Amino acid sequence: MINRRKFCTLTAGALLLGPAMASRAARSGAQELRLSHNLTTDHSVHKAMTMMGERLVELTDGAVSLRIYPGAQLGTQRESVELVQRGILDMAKTNASELEAFDPVFSVLNVPYLFTSRDHFYQALTGDIGRELFQASRRRGFEGVTFYDSGARSFYATRAIHTPKDLYNMKIRVQPSATAIAMTQLLGASPTPLDFGDLYTALQQGVVDGAENNPTALVTANHGEVARFFTLDEHTRVPDMLVISSQTLERLSSTQRDALYQAAHESMLFQKQAWERASEQAVITAGQDMGVEFIQVDQALFAEKTRPLRDDIAAQSAQSGKMIQAIERLST
Ligand code: GCU
């Protein structure tokens, strides 16, 4: 259910793109697209979407603009995508894990160790596979506009994890995704699906012993204050995805749609660079200022335990099976 109070903040808590652009966009006939996400304003994804908004105004000469609502003020990722599906909200940035609840093909992006490197990940997502994924949810009332790098996800906890054995019986927060739950179970841990916004307190109060994410979560969400051991097992590379309501797309002219895709593509390239810097800086800040210990591990031990999941997801549908094979073929 959508939190009514959050929804009412649609106008009150908005982040405007800047007075000059806002007034251009406010002129008669202009469309303002509302976009929700759950990250902080210092996150590279937020910065990239801000840049996308600026480019959209330039490319459409003020006819289309973006209004960004960060920090889950309009609801969780799941709630935001539901609003997009119903055409109440124009766009949402979510993590692809959460999209599994809307269409099973997104499970492919959650398969452990499927992407063998960052280059492999970009090769797949910027090519035919990415395009197929963006269009896969058309039947659900929304589609992908671009993806953003969310790095490699690893376990971090209040105790050190050196091998899968250390995960035994640990309570690990995962995203609300069936694949993430299954992966954690295969490693012997006890998965607890929770919203990102509830995780800091859950770690602090011992509701969970650990979680899994990229290193920036230690800093931007302050998780490094309450979980001091980060294990570099790098089990998945699950992208963040920007989705748009089919109803919104229909309202835009074809020239405006082209401008939107162009601005989104540029923001993806911008975030690719920004992500690299943010990620490296997060490791330095977490290590030096927060006392987080980064632990190198034998990733093959984690890969071996989670391997059955790849076959399970491949068997889920012909589309998933073909997509996994296509991704494997791209790996050098
Ligand atoms: C990443 C992602 C977030 C997501 C989070 C999570 O940090 O960028 O959008 O919410 O993972 O683990 O929930």
Short mmCIF file of C-alpha atoms and ligand atoms in Angstrom, two decimals:
data_model
loop_
_atom_site.label_atom_id
_atom_site.label_comp_id
_atom_site.label_asym_id
_atom_site.label_seq_id
_atom_site.Cartn_x
_atom_site.Cartn_y
_atom_site.Cartn_z
CA MET A 1 0.00 0.00 0.00
CA ILE A 2 1.16 3.51 -0.79
CA ASN A 3 1.80 5.69 2.22
CA ARG A 4 -0.71 8.52 1.77
CA ARG A 5 1.37 11.06 3.68
CA LYS A 6 4.42 10.41 1.52
CA PHE A 7 2.33 10.72 -1.58
CA CYS A 8 1.00 14.10 -0.40
CA THR A 9 4.54 15.39 -0.20
CA LEU A 10 4.67 15.18 -4.00
CA THR A 11 4.76 18.93 -4.20
CA ALA A 12 5.87 19.93 -0.70
CA GLY A 13 9.20 18.10 -0.54
CA ALA A 14 10.20 18.39 -4.15
CA LEU A 15 13.72 18.99 -5.34
CA LEU A 16 13.52 21.58 -8.08
CA LEU A 17 16.00 21.50 -10.90
CA GLY A 18 16.75 25.20 -10.60
CA PRO A 19 14.63 28.35 -10.81
CA ALA A 20 15.53 29.24 -14.40
CA MET A 21 14.72 25.81 -15.75
CA ALA A 22 11.64 25.45 -13.61
CA SER A 23 10.18 28.68 -14.95
CA ARG A 24 10.94 27.65 -18.55
CA ALA A 25 9.30 24.33 -17.91
CA ALA A 26 6.34 25.93 -16.21
CA ARG A 27 5.33 27.80 -19.32
CA SER A 28 2.11 26.73 -20.91
CA GLY A 29 2.01 23.24 -22.41
CA ALA A 30 5.25 22.17 -20.73
CA GLN A 31 5.35 18.76 -19.09
CA GLU A 32 7.07 18.08 -15.81
CA LEU A 33 7.93 14.41 -15.26
CA ARG A 34 8.04 13.31 -11.63
CA LEU A 35 10.72 10.81 -10.66
CA SER A 36 11.07 8.96 -7.33
CA HIS A 37 14.11 7.18 -5.90
CA ASN A 38 15.43 6.02 -2.54
CA LEU A 39 19.01 7.31 -2.56
CA THR A 40 20.61 10.41 -1.04
CA THR A 41 21.29 13.57 -3.05
CA ASP A 42 25.07 13.02 -2.83
CA HIS A 43 24.74 9.63 -4.58
CA SER A 44 26.13 9.39 -8.13
CA VAL A 45 22.77 8.10 -9.39
CA HIS A 46 20.96 11.18 -8.08
CA LYS A 47 23.61 13.43 -9.64
CA ALA A 48 23.26 11.61 -12.97
CA MET A 49 19.48 12.00 -12.96
CA THR A 50 19.82 15.71 -12.13
CA MET A 51 22.11 16.05 -15.14
CA MET A 52 19.55 14.13 -17.21
CA GLY A 53 16.89 16.65 -16.19
CA GLU A 54 19.08 19.56 -17.29
CA ARG A 55 19.78 17.95 -20.65
CA LEU A 56 16.10 17.13 -21.16
CA VAL A 57 15.17 20.78 -20.70
CA GLU A 58 17.91 21.81 -23.16
CA LEU A 59 17.00 19.21 -25.76
CA THR A 60 13.26 19.97 -25.66
CA ASP A 61 13.71 23.73 -25.27
CA GLY A 62 11.91 23.60 -21.94
CA ALA A 63 8.94 21.54 -23.10
CA VAL A 64 9.81 18.59 -20.86
CA SER A 65 11.49 18.75 -17.46
CA LEU A 66 12.14 16.45 -14.51
CA ARG A 67 11.24 16.86 -10.86
CA ILE A 68 13.22 14.48 -8.68
CA TYR A 69 12.01 13.19 -5.28
CA PRO A 70 14.98 11.53 -3.52
CA GLY A 71 15.26 9.62 -0.22
CA ALA A 72 12.12 7.47 -0.67
CA GLN A 73 9.92 10.46 0.23
CA LEU A 74 7.26 9.12 -2.15
CA GLY A 75 7.61 5.56 -0.89
CA THR A 76 9.82 2.52 -1.24
CA GLN A 77 11.15 1.35 -4.60
CA ARG A 78 8.35 -1.19 -4.86
CA GLU A 79 5.67 1.41 -4.07
CA SER A 80 7.16 3.85 -6.56
CA VAL A 81 7.16 1.29 -9.37
CA GLU A 82 3.53 0.49 -8.55
CA LEU A 83 2.68 4.19 -8.88
CA VAL A 84 4.50 4.24 -12.23
CA GLN A 85 2.58 1.17 -13.34
CA ARG A 86 -0.70 2.92 -12.57
CA GLY A 87 0.42 6.12 -14.32
CA ILE A 88 0.20 8.17 -11.08
CA LEU A 89 3.95 8.78 -11.14
CA ASP A 90 5.99 9.20 -14.33
CA MET A 91 9.31 7.62 -13.46
CA ALA A 92 11.10 5.69 -10.73
CA LYS A 93 14.64 4.55 -10.14
CA THR A 94 14.70 1.11 -8.61
CA ASN A 95 17.19 -1.69 -8.24
CA ALA A 96 16.66 -4.52 -10.74
CA SER A 97 16.25 -6.94 -7.81
CA GLU A 98 12.96 -5.30 -6.97
CA LEU A 99 11.78 -5.62 -10.58
CA GLU A 100 11.66 -9.39 -10.17
CA ALA A 101 8.35 -8.92 -8.39
CA PHE A 102 6.95 -7.33 -11.57
CA ASP A 103 8.41 -9.65 -14.21
CA PRO A 104 10.44 -12.87 -13.67
CA VAL A 105 12.89 -12.10 -16.50
CA PHE A 106 14.65 -9.62 -14.19
CA SER A 107 15.85 -12.60 -12.10
CA VAL A 108 18.59 -13.03 -14.70
CA LEU A 109 20.28 -9.87 -13.40
CA ASN A 110 20.35 -11.38 -9.91
CA VAL A 111 22.18 -14.57 -10.85
CA PRO A 112 25.39 -14.80 -8.77
CA TYR A 113 28.69 -14.52 -10.65
CA LEU A 114 26.96 -14.30 -14.06
CA PHE A 115 28.86 -11.11 -14.92
CA THR A 116 32.56 -11.85 -14.78
CA SER A 117 33.71 -8.21 -14.79
CA ARG A 118 32.47 -4.63 -14.95
CA ASP A 119 33.26 -4.57 -18.72
CA HIS A 120 31.22 -7.71 -19.26
CA PHE A 121 28.32 -6.13 -17.36
CA TYR A 122 28.44 -2.96 -19.53
CA GLN A 123 28.74 -4.96 -22.71
CA ALA A 124 25.54 -6.84 -21.90
CA LEU A 125 23.51 -3.92 -20.56
CA THR A 126 24.40 -1.45 -23.32
CA GLY A 127 23.62 -3.92 -26.10
CA ASP A 128 20.71 -6.11 -27.25
CA ILE A 129 20.29 -7.72 -23.83
CA GLY A 130 19.79 -4.33 -22.18
CA ARG A 131 17.26 -3.33 -24.84
CA GLU A 132 15.34 -6.57 -24.39
CA LEU A 133 15.22 -6.00 -20.63
CA PHE A 134 14.02 -2.41 -20.99
CA GLN A 135 11.13 -3.60 -23.12
CA ALA A 136 10.34 -6.71 -21.08
CA SER A 137 8.11 -4.84 -18.66
CA ARG A 138 6.03 -3.15 -21.40
CA ARG A 139 3.41 -5.81 -20.76
CA ARG A 140 3.36 -4.61 -17.11
CA GLY A 141 2.67 -0.94 -17.89
CA PHE A 142 6.18 0.50 -17.71
CA GLU A 143 9.54 0.19 -19.43
CA GLY A 144 13.22 0.79 -18.83
CA VAL A 145 14.84 4.07 -19.90
CA THR A 146 18.40 3.44 -18.80
CA PHE A 147 20.38 1.55 -16.19
CA TYR A 148 22.96 2.86 -13.72
CA ASP A 149 26.01 1.12 -12.28
CA SER A 150 25.48 -0.15 -8.77
CA GLY A 151 28.81 -1.96 -8.58
CA ALA A 152 29.38 -5.45 -7.24
CA ARG A 153 27.37 -6.55 -4.23
CA SER A 154 29.19 -8.23 -1.33
CA PHE A 155 28.36 -9.26 2.22
CA TYR A 156 29.07 -6.95 5.15
CA ALA A 157 28.32 -7.67 8.77
CA THR A 158 28.98 -7.11 12.42
CA ARG A 159 31.27 -10.20 12.33
CA ALA A 160 33.96 -11.15 9.82
CA ILE A 161 33.01 -13.45 6.93
CA HIS A 162 35.97 -15.24 5.32
CA THR A 163 34.26 -18.26 3.75
CA PRO A 164 30.63 -19.36 3.19
CA LYS A 165 30.94 -21.33 6.46
CA ASP A 166 31.04 -18.04 8.39
CA LEU A 167 27.61 -17.16 6.99
CA TYR A 168 26.06 -20.21 8.61
CA ASN A 169 22.89 -19.14 10.47
CA MET A 170 23.72 -15.44 10.17
CA LYS A 171 20.69 -13.21 9.63
CA ILE A 172 21.39 -11.36 6.41
CA ARG A 173 19.25 -8.53 5.05
CA VAL A 174 18.51 -8.96 1.36
CA GLN A 175 16.45 -6.95 -1.09
CA PRO A 176 12.88 -8.16 -1.54
CA SER A 177 13.89 -10.59 -4.33
CA ALA A 178 13.27 -14.33 -4.55
CA THR A 179 16.69 -14.87 -6.15
CA ALA A 180 18.52 -12.95 -3.41
CA ILE A 181 16.66 -15.02 -0.81
CA ALA A 182 17.55 -18.29 -2.54
CA MET A 183 21.21 -17.25 -2.95
CA THR A 184 21.54 -16.44 0.75
CA GLN A 185 19.94 -19.76 1.71
CA LEU A 186 22.35 -21.68 -0.54
CA LEU A 187 25.18 -20.06 1.41
CA GLY A 188 23.71 -21.31 4.69
CA ALA A 189 22.55 -17.93 6.01
CA SER A 190 19.08 -16.86 7.02
CA PRO A 191 17.75 -14.18 4.62
CA THR A 192 15.64 -11.27 5.92
CA PRO A 193 14.04 -9.11 3.19
CA LEU A 194 13.87 -5.50 4.38
CA ASP A 195 13.57 -2.11 2.75
CA PHE A 196 16.85 -0.27 2.31
CA GLY A 197 15.65 2.59 4.54
CA ASP A 198 15.08 0.24 7.50
CA LEU A 199 18.47 -1.42 7.33
CA TYR A 200 20.61 0.96 9.43
CA THR A 201 18.38 0.51 12.48
CA ALA A 202 18.05 -3.23 11.87
CA LEU A 203 21.85 -3.58 11.92
CA GLN A 204 22.19 -1.30 14.93
CA GLN A 205 19.58 -3.18 16.95
CA GLY A 206 20.82 -6.64 15.95
CA VAL A 207 17.62 -7.50 14.05
CA VAL A 208 20.04 -8.65 11.34
CA ASP A 209 23.75 -9.54 11.58
CA GLY A 210 24.63 -8.28 8.15
CA ALA A 211 23.54 -7.33 4.65
CA GLU A 212 24.88 -7.26 1.09
CA ASN A 213 25.47 -4.26 -1.11
CA ASN A 214 28.21 -2.25 -2.82
CA PRO A 215 30.75 -0.30 -0.70
CA THR A 216 29.02 3.08 -1.18
CA ALA A 217 26.21 1.91 1.16
CA LEU A 218 28.77 1.97 3.99
CA VAL A 219 29.14 5.71 3.52
CA THR A 220 26.01 7.17 1.87
CA ALA A 221 23.68 5.17 4.15
CA ASN A 222 26.20 5.15 7.05
CA HIS A 223 26.10 1.35 7.32
CA GLY A 224 29.84 1.39 8.03
CA GLU A 225 29.00 2.79 11.48
CA VAL A 226 27.11 -0.37 12.41
CA ALA A 227 28.74 -3.11 10.29
CA ARG A 228 32.53 -3.07 10.45
CA PHE A 229 33.44 -6.06 8.24
CA PHE A 230 33.07 -5.92 4.46
CA THR A 231 33.81 -9.16 2.60
CA LEU A 232 34.83 -8.69 -1.04
CA ASP A 233 33.05 -11.77 -2.40
CA GLU A 234 31.32 -9.67 -5.13
CA HIS A 235 28.51 -12.17 -5.72
CA THR A 236 26.28 -10.07 -8.02
CA ARG A 237 26.23 -6.95 -10.20
CA VAL A 238 22.60 -5.86 -10.07
CA PRO A 239 22.05 -2.57 -11.89
CA ASP A 240 19.85 0.28 -10.79
CA MET A 241 17.14 0.84 -13.42
CA LEU A 242 15.24 3.95 -14.40
CA VAL A 243 11.71 3.07 -15.50
CA ILE A 244 8.93 5.14 -17.05
CA SER A 245 5.18 4.66 -17.13
CA SER A 246 3.74 3.54 -20.49
CA GLN A 247 1.07 6.20 -19.99
CA THR A 248 3.72 8.92 -19.76
CA LEU A 249 5.50 7.65 -22.86
CA GLU A 250 2.25 7.86 -24.79
CA ARG A 251 1.83 11.49 -23.76
CA LEU A 252 5.23 12.46 -25.18
CA SER A 253 5.75 13.22 -28.86
CA SER A 254 8.27 11.08 -30.71
CA THR A 255 10.78 13.98 -30.69
CA GLN A 256 10.35 14.33 -26.93
CA ARG A 257 10.82 10.59 -26.46
CA ASP A 258 14.06 10.75 -28.46
CA ALA A 259 15.23 13.64 -26.27
CA LEU A 260 14.42 11.62 -23.17
CA TYR A 261 16.42 8.60 -24.38
CA GLN A 262 19.30 10.84 -25.43
CA ALA A 263 19.39 12.60 -22.03
CA ALA A 264 19.10 9.25 -20.24
CA HIS A 265 21.97 7.78 -22.27
CA GLU A 266 24.20 10.76 -21.48
CA SER A 267 23.36 10.46 -17.79
CA MET A 268 24.28 6.76 -17.86
CA LEU A 269 27.72 7.64 -19.30
CA PHE A 270 28.13 10.43 -16.72
CA GLN A 271 27.26 8.06 -13.86
CA LYS A 272 29.65 5.39 -15.17
CA GLN A 273 32.56 7.76 -14.52
CA ALA A 274 31.11 9.16 -11.30
CA TRP A 275 30.46 5.67 -9.95
CA GLU A 276 34.08 4.63 -10.28
CA ARG A 277 35.25 7.63 -8.25
CA ALA A 278 32.45 7.31 -5.65
CA SER A 279 33.11 3.64 -5.17
CA GLU A 280 36.87 4.06 -4.69
CA GLN A 281 36.31 6.98 -2.34
CA ALA A 282 33.77 4.98 -0.31
CA VAL A 283 36.35 2.25 0.35
CA ILE A 284 38.86 4.87 1.53
CA THR A 285 36.35 6.74 3.73
CA ALA A 286 34.86 3.57 5.21
CA GLY A 287 38.32 2.17 5.95
CA GLN A 288 39.95 5.32 7.31
CA ASP A 289 37.11 7.22 8.98
CA MET A 290 34.71 4.45 9.96
CA GLY A 291 37.18 1.67 10.78
CA VAL A 292 35.64 -0.82 8.34
CA GLU A 293 37.85 -3.81 7.59
CA PHE A 294 37.78 -5.03 3.96
CA ILE A 295 38.32 -8.77 3.69
CA GLN A 296 39.72 -10.46 0.54
CA VAL A 297 38.27 -13.92 -0.02
CA ASP A 298 38.37 -16.85 -2.41
CA GLN A 299 35.31 -15.95 -4.50
CA ALA A 300 35.25 -19.43 -6.08
CA LEU A 301 33.99 -20.85 -2.77
CA PHE A 302 30.94 -18.56 -2.90
CA ALA A 303 30.44 -19.14 -6.63
CA GLU A 304 30.45 -22.91 -6.23
CA LYS A 305 27.76 -22.88 -3.51
CA THR A 306 25.45 -20.57 -5.45
CA ARG A 307 25.90 -22.19 -8.88
CA PRO A 308 22.62 -24.22 -8.77
CA LEU A 309 20.71 -20.94 -8.88
CA ARG A 310 21.94 -20.17 -12.40
CA ASP A 311 20.43 -23.41 -13.70
CA ASP A 312 17.18 -22.78 -11.80
CA ILE A 313 16.75 -19.30 -13.27
CA ALA A 314 17.73 -20.51 -16.77
CA ALA A 315 14.98 -23.15 -16.51
CA GLN A 316 12.37 -20.58 -15.42
CA SER A 317 11.44 -19.56 -18.98
CA ALA A 318 12.78 -19.77 -22.52
CA GLN A 319 13.49 -16.01 -22.41
CA SER A 320 15.55 -16.27 -19.21
CA GLY A 321 17.45 -19.31 -20.46
CA LYS A 322 18.39 -17.61 -23.74
CA MET A 323 19.35 -14.42 -21.99
CA ILE A 324 21.70 -16.22 -19.58
CA GLN A 325 23.36 -17.99 -22.50
CA ALA A 326 23.71 -14.71 -24.41
CA ILE A 327 25.34 -13.07 -21.38
CA GLU A 328 27.70 -16.02 -20.92
CA ARG A 329 28.76 -15.80 -24.57
CA LEU A 330 29.78 -12.16 -24.11
CA SER A 331 32.24 -13.05 -21.36
CA THR A 332 35.82 -13.16 -22.60
C1 GCU B 1 21.69 -0.35 -3.97
C2 GCU B 1 20.75 0.42 -4.84
C3 GCU B 1 19.54 0.91 -4.08
C4 GCU B 1 18.91 -0.26 -3.36
C5 GCU B 1 19.92 -0.89 -2.46
C6 GCU B 1 19.35 -2.02 -1.60
O1 GCU B 1 22.34 0.48 -3.09
O2 GCU B 1 21.41 1.52 -5.45
O3 GCU B 1 18.65 1.50 -4.94
O4 GCU B 1 17.78 0.14 -2.63
O5 GCU B 1 20.99 -1.35 -3.22
O6 GCU B 1 20.11 -2.91 -1.24
O7 GCU B 1 18.15 -1.99 -1.28
#
